[in-house]
Amino acid sequence: MNAFGRLFRVTIFGESHGESVGVNIDGCPAGLSLTAEDFVTDIERRKGGMQKGTTPRKEDDLPIFKTGIFNGQSTGAPMTILFDNKNTRSGDYEKQRSVPRPGHADFVAHQKFGGFEDFRGGGHFSGRLTVCLVAAGVIAKKLAATANVNIEAKILEIGGEADLDKGLQKAIDAKDSIGGIVECRVSGLPAGLGEPFFDSAESLLSHAVFAIPAVRGIEFGTGFAAARMFGSDHNDAILNMEGQTATNHAGGIVGGITNGNELVFRIAIKPTSSTPKEQQTLNWETQQTETFSVKGRHDLCIALRVPVVLEAVAAIVLADLLLMEQHIKRVL
Amino acid sequence: MNAFGRLFRVTIFGESHGESVGVNIDGCPAGLSLTAEDFVTDIERRKGGMQKGTTPRKEDDLPIFKTGIFNGQSTGAPMTILFDNKNTRSGDYEKQRSVPRPGHADFVAHQKFGGFEDFRGGGHFSGRLTVCLVAAGVIAKKLAATANVNIEAKILEIGGEADLDKGLQKAIDAKDSIGGIVECRVSGLPAGLGEPFFDSAESLLSHAVFAIPAVRGIEFGTGFAAARMFGSDHNDAILNMEGQTATNHAGGIVGGITNGNELVFRIAIKPTSSTPKEQQTLNWETQQTETFSVKGRHDLCIALRVPVVLEAVAAIVLADLLLMEQHIKRVL
Amino acid sequence: MNAFGRLFRVTIFGESHGESVGVNIDGCPAGLSLTAEDFVTDIERRKGGMQKGTTPRKEDDLPIFKTGIFNGQSTGAPMTILFDNKNTRSGDYEKQRSVPRPGHADFVAHQKFGGFEDFRGGGHFSGRLTVCLVAAGVIAKKLAATANVNIEAKILEIGGEADLDKGLQKAIDAKDSIGGIVECRVSGLPAGLGEPFFDSAESLLSHAVFAIPAVRGIEFGTGFAAARMFGSDHNDAILNMEGQTATNHAGGIVGGITNGNELVFRIAIKPTSSTPKEQQTLNWETQQTETFSVKGRHDLCIALRVPVVLEAVAAIVLADLLLMEQHIKRVL
Amino acid sequence: MNAFGRLFRVTIFGESHGESVGVNIDGCPAGLSLTAEDFVTDIERRKGGMQKGTTPRKEDDLPIFKTGIFNGQSTGAPMTILFDNKNTRSGDYEKQRSVPRPGHADFVAHQKFGGFEDFRGGGHFSGRLTVCLVAAGVIAKKLAATANVNIEAKILEIGGEADLDKGLQKAIDAKDSIGGIVECRVSGLPAGLGEPFFDSAESLLSHAVFAIPAVRGIEFGTGFAAARMFGSDHNDAILNMEGQTATNHAGGIVGGITNGNELVFRIAIKPTSSTPKEQQTLNWETQQTETFSVKGRHDLCIALRVPVVLEAVAAIVLADLLLMEQHIKRVL
């Protein structure tokens, strides 16, 4: 399924080198004001183009509103937003059809779809589709804001370095790609979001987060460090009737339910699979392994573009939960 | 929702100190042989009672087959299995009604359910319900085995120590509880399980995994370590037409889809929230913080009991995906 | 799937001659008062035992609350209610294993579940499971009542006769079973329930209604008669700002959405498949057709027992929609 | 929700007088050949333009393939197909903004979406969106055909007349719109489709059918006539091991499961709500009832255009069930 959400439901579609990619949002309350300008900041953040280490491919990425918006407001009917793929160079990929790129979905897509997949530039598996997540996230964040919920993500480290320039320089020096860690913090969340057991807040957030390509792990609050802690150190003392805690090792979720404190979680992003370095892979035609080197346009550190996408999927999950718990109205 | 799965759907219910807990499994193919003996090993593993550091509470935990099994085989109709709660001592908890235990769901349950929640022993939020997951897992593992898929989890470290006795002794010495890390490995998986984007294999696995109480993080393959790696080091070279790779940093999943290699993932388990050490918490009646100390029966290290539960939720996810991709038949 | 509902989710399970049948209800708001007495009236109505033409099989049918109810109120956790099967006589059926009864699910169950189905008394396909629907309906009706919604169903005709005794006498005279028509009316519904297109109010209601065995048709408002009407006769003139209409040919639903008028729909119930009359069927063992006559306990007119079941499924659908549109609170 | 289906999932979106309407199909197996020509026949059938009694509005209605199709075949990724709205005349409707048309969704849309709805020409509630259903149906029928399943619908009567011209002439003479009955027959269906209780074949079919605007009732096999029959007359004698029956009063479904015989069901279509005749309705601005007469382009008998839409929704349901029961492969 390319869809997610119970009341606020997001469906994404498209291919990297097809005509366009897009997103459908069903269940958005009526009366949310929405203009193309609302999308500019987040779409620009996703491009990450001003930074060292991001791909030179640029799209205008103007959201094309097809349905569900009327007179600048959501109508309650499903919204469809398209983004044209203007700047594609399929020639880069077609000649490599028989050489599945290591770390990319080329091989699994071929196995799963029997060779019928659109293989150009990763096809449907491309990171290009994160622009659809970002667009849905813009809407979800505006919804969440009506309940005073604010969502922000930022990069914590690149290649193990909190000084991001230093981390990036490592990759540039090594002529290689590199990974990173991104953290998301959400303030203003009411207690009570999430449902035991299978729809715990962590279950839903991690489900959505792993829709982002290149994510290899997620941790809430102290996360993996908790595995080395004593209970008396890890527990957060409750201070008052609102549930405020002295520390926030839980990261805002206890028993799968938000507890009214700040929500904090981190994700690990692997190094971009496309690296300038030479690699070994199999050639399907010759059935021989061969040396392979990526010539296309690619990011040295895909983590740089992830924060806005992470905010988006978090917002999609939280908008749904806020609707379910009736903190967001069906008509605004 | 207390339910999970698209074709193989598991619903769990019950409370720690109610009459019983149980599980309903809808969509299990007809013709799977099932007897009470099939459940013994995994249910005993969950009890973990032979080990230092696990709670003295013991239940017989005989599965009570209520529906869906006939002449020792699944009928195709929904299966219901109950487990009686024989060994409950509600008195332990009732006197502490107004003192929400730090790290437990007491506070959030009260917020979410407005004080109507069954608060005895954690009620519906209790780890007691993992016996239901284990039971569903027994069935899911038998199903997966019909497709030659084998699932195994084990503890990697306790309190940061690969020598588990040493880790446990730390907690005993400190008179405190302690966390740990559990790893799951799955062999025999076909390539092609999982669906872009929102039903990636990682999305579904992590969704189910966070239904297990006390999980604070999950990582696939190299996981968080990937954030510090170069791309040329992280990529797994494809060796042959079956997709076998030279290394397995991806942990068996690329582009959200299984690639035919071993599936490997790890989870972080926080220290048991109930610790013998004194802690601060709020008293709802007095509205004052007070000193609090757990007297009930509890595990020093809940991670010890997690491997069989982790196998169970992994099996639930994989059985569903194997059915969807038609590697398991609807009638066996 | 044996489950239905988006926010208020009902799962039913069990077999006619198994130990028990039951129902799980997930998503019921916390704080709904529930005692065994709440169930007495509807469960007695389902038995229909005082009337001519209903089966002599009697069960005490006391609801056994297993989970989700504490101190006489819903806790917000999933509720499980069982009904024991005390009065089963499997011997009636086992000898007829190789003779699929016409009109019953014996043949299709065998085809679908490959011979692994519990065939005793119709197994999972038995009308016995409607007691589970009725139990869920009791809860759903109590929820709907918190939004001032009232649901009532009654028999309109038996064997074409509005005088029900006369219709029933037809069947008794003919020593045969007979069908009937049941109507459901719902007052107090707010406008705005249902969602275009696939979750129209009619879509959801008919989906749930066809879970009732023996239903062969459903019509809303003027229903099939509308196919013979002119538009100017069929349209309901809107009288005021509340949407009250001069007539109610639409039966309270326009464009798939409730319009604030009374909801009215009817269902057709086929004659009970088990009839005292001799019939032809196939013997699987001999592979010959043979003459067959039902000796067990059966209703002459199953429609007599349907009204309370129809109310139940309507209530299940409407409780879900009322929750979704926030006319029912998550904590009462 | 504007989506339907478990494995083969269809989402529709758009408004009558927006830029376009469209459909997303997720879960279609890879390798289905698809060209624009495949859609011509059914899209032309939906227009119904050659007949008396259908609206003069014409769209080219060329399917615009946006995603999921590559080299003339489905890729396994979600397919998106748009249809442009070229021939809209919003002016017709805007002046009537304050006068909700009787029988149309104007009033309920306003209630549900708080006045934010796109009201032009019925907006999202317009019959225009059935072109999206038809497009999904073309694909679903091609899928069903790979399992040798054939679906055909036709008009049975107009205004109570089996002679359709006669029925239509009635409406022309009366200067009014008129209703009709449409029947769908499906051959080649395997036994075993559908699931007790809530996903019975009738449940799923009726759910999808009531997504078609103007449907007021549905009946399977003998349908409402069954309510007047004796059991011995209604039961279908099983003739052979394949489940073939001597009669087909059940319409191919017993116990909610297909029995291998022809599937037969009928739906009632109300007269077009837009009729040339004068009607009474409320004016929201003046809060007075006033006389109202439709001037736009409309069908006298919308039933004429329904058969191809009915085939489409039936095909959508059956493709999903055929996939679930593994009669259709995931890669063709």
XYZ file of C-alpha atoms in Angstrom, chain C residues 1-4 6 10 12 100 102-105 107-108 111-113 124-126 129 133 157-160 170-171 174 176-181 191-200 202-204 206-208 210-211 213 215-221 223-224 226-243 249-251 253-255 257-259 266-273 275 277 279-282 284 287 289 325, chain D residues 1-4 6 10 12 100 102-105 107-108 111-113 124-126 129 133 157-160 170-171 174 176-181 191-200 202-204 206-208 210-211 213 215-221 223-224 226-243 249-251 253-255 257-259 266-273 275 277 279-282 284 287 289 325:
216
model
C -12.629 -10.573 7.722
C -14.925 -11.070 10.625
C -14.448 -7.482 11.664
C -16.185 -4.234 10.782
C -13.213 2.173 11.490
C -16.580 -5.242 16.004
C -17.155 -11.880 15.874
C -24.532 -30.541 1.878
C -29.390 -26.867 -0.003
C -29.420 -23.158 0.787
C -26.883 -23.611 3.597
C -23.176 -22.806 3.542
C -20.980 -26.697 0.194
C -19.241 -23.321 -0.046
C -14.922 -25.467 -1.095
C -13.431 -22.456 0.620
C -11.797 -24.191 3.550
C -18.866 -20.649 11.845
C -21.569 -19.871 9.249
C -24.381 -20.540 11.697
C -23.320 -15.973 15.644
C -24.022 -9.063 16.632
C -44.581 -8.754 6.140
C -44.306 -12.543 6.240
C -44.792 -14.449 3.005
C -46.233 -11.327 1.442
C -49.321 -20.183 5.277
C -46.008 -21.811 6.125
C -47.663 -25.840 3.648
C -42.620 -25.340 4.635
C -40.469 -22.389 5.669
C -41.202 -18.855 4.507
C -39.507 -15.472 3.985
C -40.288 -11.944 5.107
C -39.412 -8.265 5.017
C -27.114 15.471 8.926
C -23.653 14.794 7.561
C -22.961 11.111 8.345
C -21.323 9.079 5.589
C -18.546 9.908 3.184
C -18.446 10.062 -0.582
C -18.041 7.799 -2.482
C -17.151 4.424 -1.057
C -18.206 5.121 2.498
C -21.647 6.436 1.682
C -25.850 3.227 2.266
C -22.503 1.544 1.480
C -21.662 1.059 5.142
C -25.581 -2.467 3.400
C -22.087 -3.845 4.030
C -23.014 -4.581 7.638
C -25.334 -8.459 4.472
C -23.383 -9.927 7.377
C -27.470 -14.572 7.228
C -30.583 -11.305 3.706
C -31.208 -11.172 -0.040
C -31.796 -7.490 -0.645
C -31.781 -4.033 0.842
C -33.500 -0.824 -0.205
C -33.437 2.712 1.151
C -36.463 5.008 1.223
C -36.107 1.671 -2.843
C -37.030 -0.498 -5.804
C -38.114 4.467 -7.163
C -37.207 2.695 -10.390
C -40.797 3.235 -11.546
C -41.213 6.820 -10.378
C -40.882 10.168 -12.060
C -38.280 12.564 -10.670
C -40.791 15.233 -9.705
C -42.649 12.647 -7.621
C -39.517 11.188 -6.056
C -37.682 14.367 -5.033
C -38.238 15.499 -1.455
C -38.828 19.240 -1.124
C -36.601 20.848 1.511
C -38.747 22.799 3.978
C -36.380 24.545 6.348
C -32.805 25.287 7.328
C -32.573 22.040 9.299
C -33.137 20.138 6.082
C -38.661 9.163 -0.408
C -34.895 9.365 0.036
C -35.178 7.535 3.354
C -29.895 9.732 2.796
C -29.005 11.967 -0.150
C -25.704 11.805 -1.988
C -24.932 11.405 3.377
C -27.626 11.532 6.048
C -29.822 14.589 5.597
C -35.896 -2.440 4.392
C -34.328 -5.841 3.897
C -35.622 -9.026 2.302
C -35.140 -12.257 4.242
C -35.262 -15.532 2.373
C -37.227 -18.467 3.730
C -35.252 -20.575 6.195
C -33.136 -22.986 4.180
C -37.508 -26.769 5.694
C -40.160 -30.574 3.077
C -35.497 -31.787 -1.167
C -32.901 -33.037 -3.627
C -29.183 -32.656 -2.973
C -25.870 -34.261 -3.762
C -20.460 -36.264 -1.721
C -21.696 -38.627 -5.831
C -28.247 -36.814 -5.837
C -18.133 13.041 13.063
C -13.103 7.496 2.497
C -12.961 7.701 -1.212
C -11.087 4.421 -1.350
C -12.138 0.797 -1.545
C -8.032 -4.639 0.475
C -9.216 2.149 -5.797
C -11.272 8.434 -6.676
C -30.169 23.477 -2.808
C -34.034 18.622 -4.268
C -32.649 15.097 -4.547
C -29.093 16.373 -5.004
C -26.292 16.472 -2.443
C -27.842 20.456 1.156
C -25.940 17.570 2.791
C -24.065 20.570 6.226
C -21.146 18.156 6.200
C -18.461 20.486 4.924
C -17.221 16.132 -5.592
C -20.680 14.515 -5.363
C -21.230 14.738 -9.104
C -16.799 10.910 -10.936
C -15.033 4.158 -11.522
C -36.541 -1.943 -17.195
C -37.168 1.798 -17.437
C -40.094 3.236 -15.535
C -41.438 -0.249 -15.023
C -43.220 7.896 -20.714
C -40.675 10.340 -19.321
C -44.421 13.629 -18.921
C -40.054 14.431 -16.297
C -37.139 12.179 -15.403
C -37.593 8.477 -14.683
C -35.925 5.554 -12.870
C -34.915 2.058 -13.888
C -33.483 -1.301 -12.928
C -16.529 -20.983 -5.586
C -15.101 -19.646 -2.350
C -14.956 -15.859 -2.797
C -16.082 -13.759 0.148
C -15.503 -14.117 3.850
C -17.878 -14.573 6.737
C -19.352 -12.485 8.243
C -18.587 -8.881 7.453
C -16.831 -9.476 4.162
C -19.516 -11.626 2.611
C -22.894 -9.446 -0.885
C -21.419 -7.113 1.746
C -18.524 -6.110 -0.465
C -23.303 -3.780 -2.071
C -20.709 -1.571 -0.360
C -19.175 -0.745 -3.738
C -23.826 2.168 -3.248
C -20.867 4.302 -4.265
C -24.979 7.836 -7.272
C -28.753 3.613 -6.409
C -31.634 3.002 -4.012
C -31.598 -0.761 -3.605
C -29.770 -3.974 -4.399
C -30.941 -7.567 -4.456
C -29.165 -10.861 -5.103
C -30.737 -13.790 -6.956
C -33.937 -10.847 -3.974
C -37.062 -9.223 -2.563
C -37.559 -14.406 -1.822
C -39.461 -12.775 1.027
C -42.664 -14.248 -0.415
C -41.344 -17.708 -1.239
C -41.414 -21.042 0.538
C -38.082 -22.618 1.423
C -38.586 -25.695 -0.705
C -39.168 -23.443 -3.713
C -36.250 -21.146 -2.960
C -33.513 -23.693 -2.232
C -31.276 -24.593 -5.169
C -30.607 -28.327 -5.481
C -26.886 -29.118 -5.829
C -26.341 -31.277 -8.886
C -22.676 -32.192 -8.959
C -19.312 -31.983 -7.243
C -18.595 -28.608 -8.856
C -21.583 -27.194 -7.016
C -32.406 -18.466 -6.804
C -29.368 -17.740 -4.635
C -27.820 -15.735 -7.461
C -23.892 -16.659 -3.374
C -24.662 -18.870 -0.383
C -23.565 -18.108 3.157
C -19.568 -17.054 -0.378
C -19.694 -17.551 -4.131
C -20.853 -21.066 -4.975
C -29.995 -6.148 -9.610
C -30.014 -2.553 -8.528
C -32.739 0.094 -8.475
C -31.882 3.505 -9.896
C -33.969 6.468 -8.869
C -35.188 8.980 -11.460
C -32.628 11.713 -12.184
C -33.020 14.350 -9.501
C -36.043 17.112 -13.852
C -40.556 19.915 -13.989
C -40.294 21.828 -7.863
C -40.359 23.438 -4.434
C -37.178 23.987 -2.444
C -35.706 26.261 0.195
C -30.974 29.645 2.061
C -35.111 31.280 4.102
C -39.360 27.975 -0.065
C -7.963 -16.158 -2.986
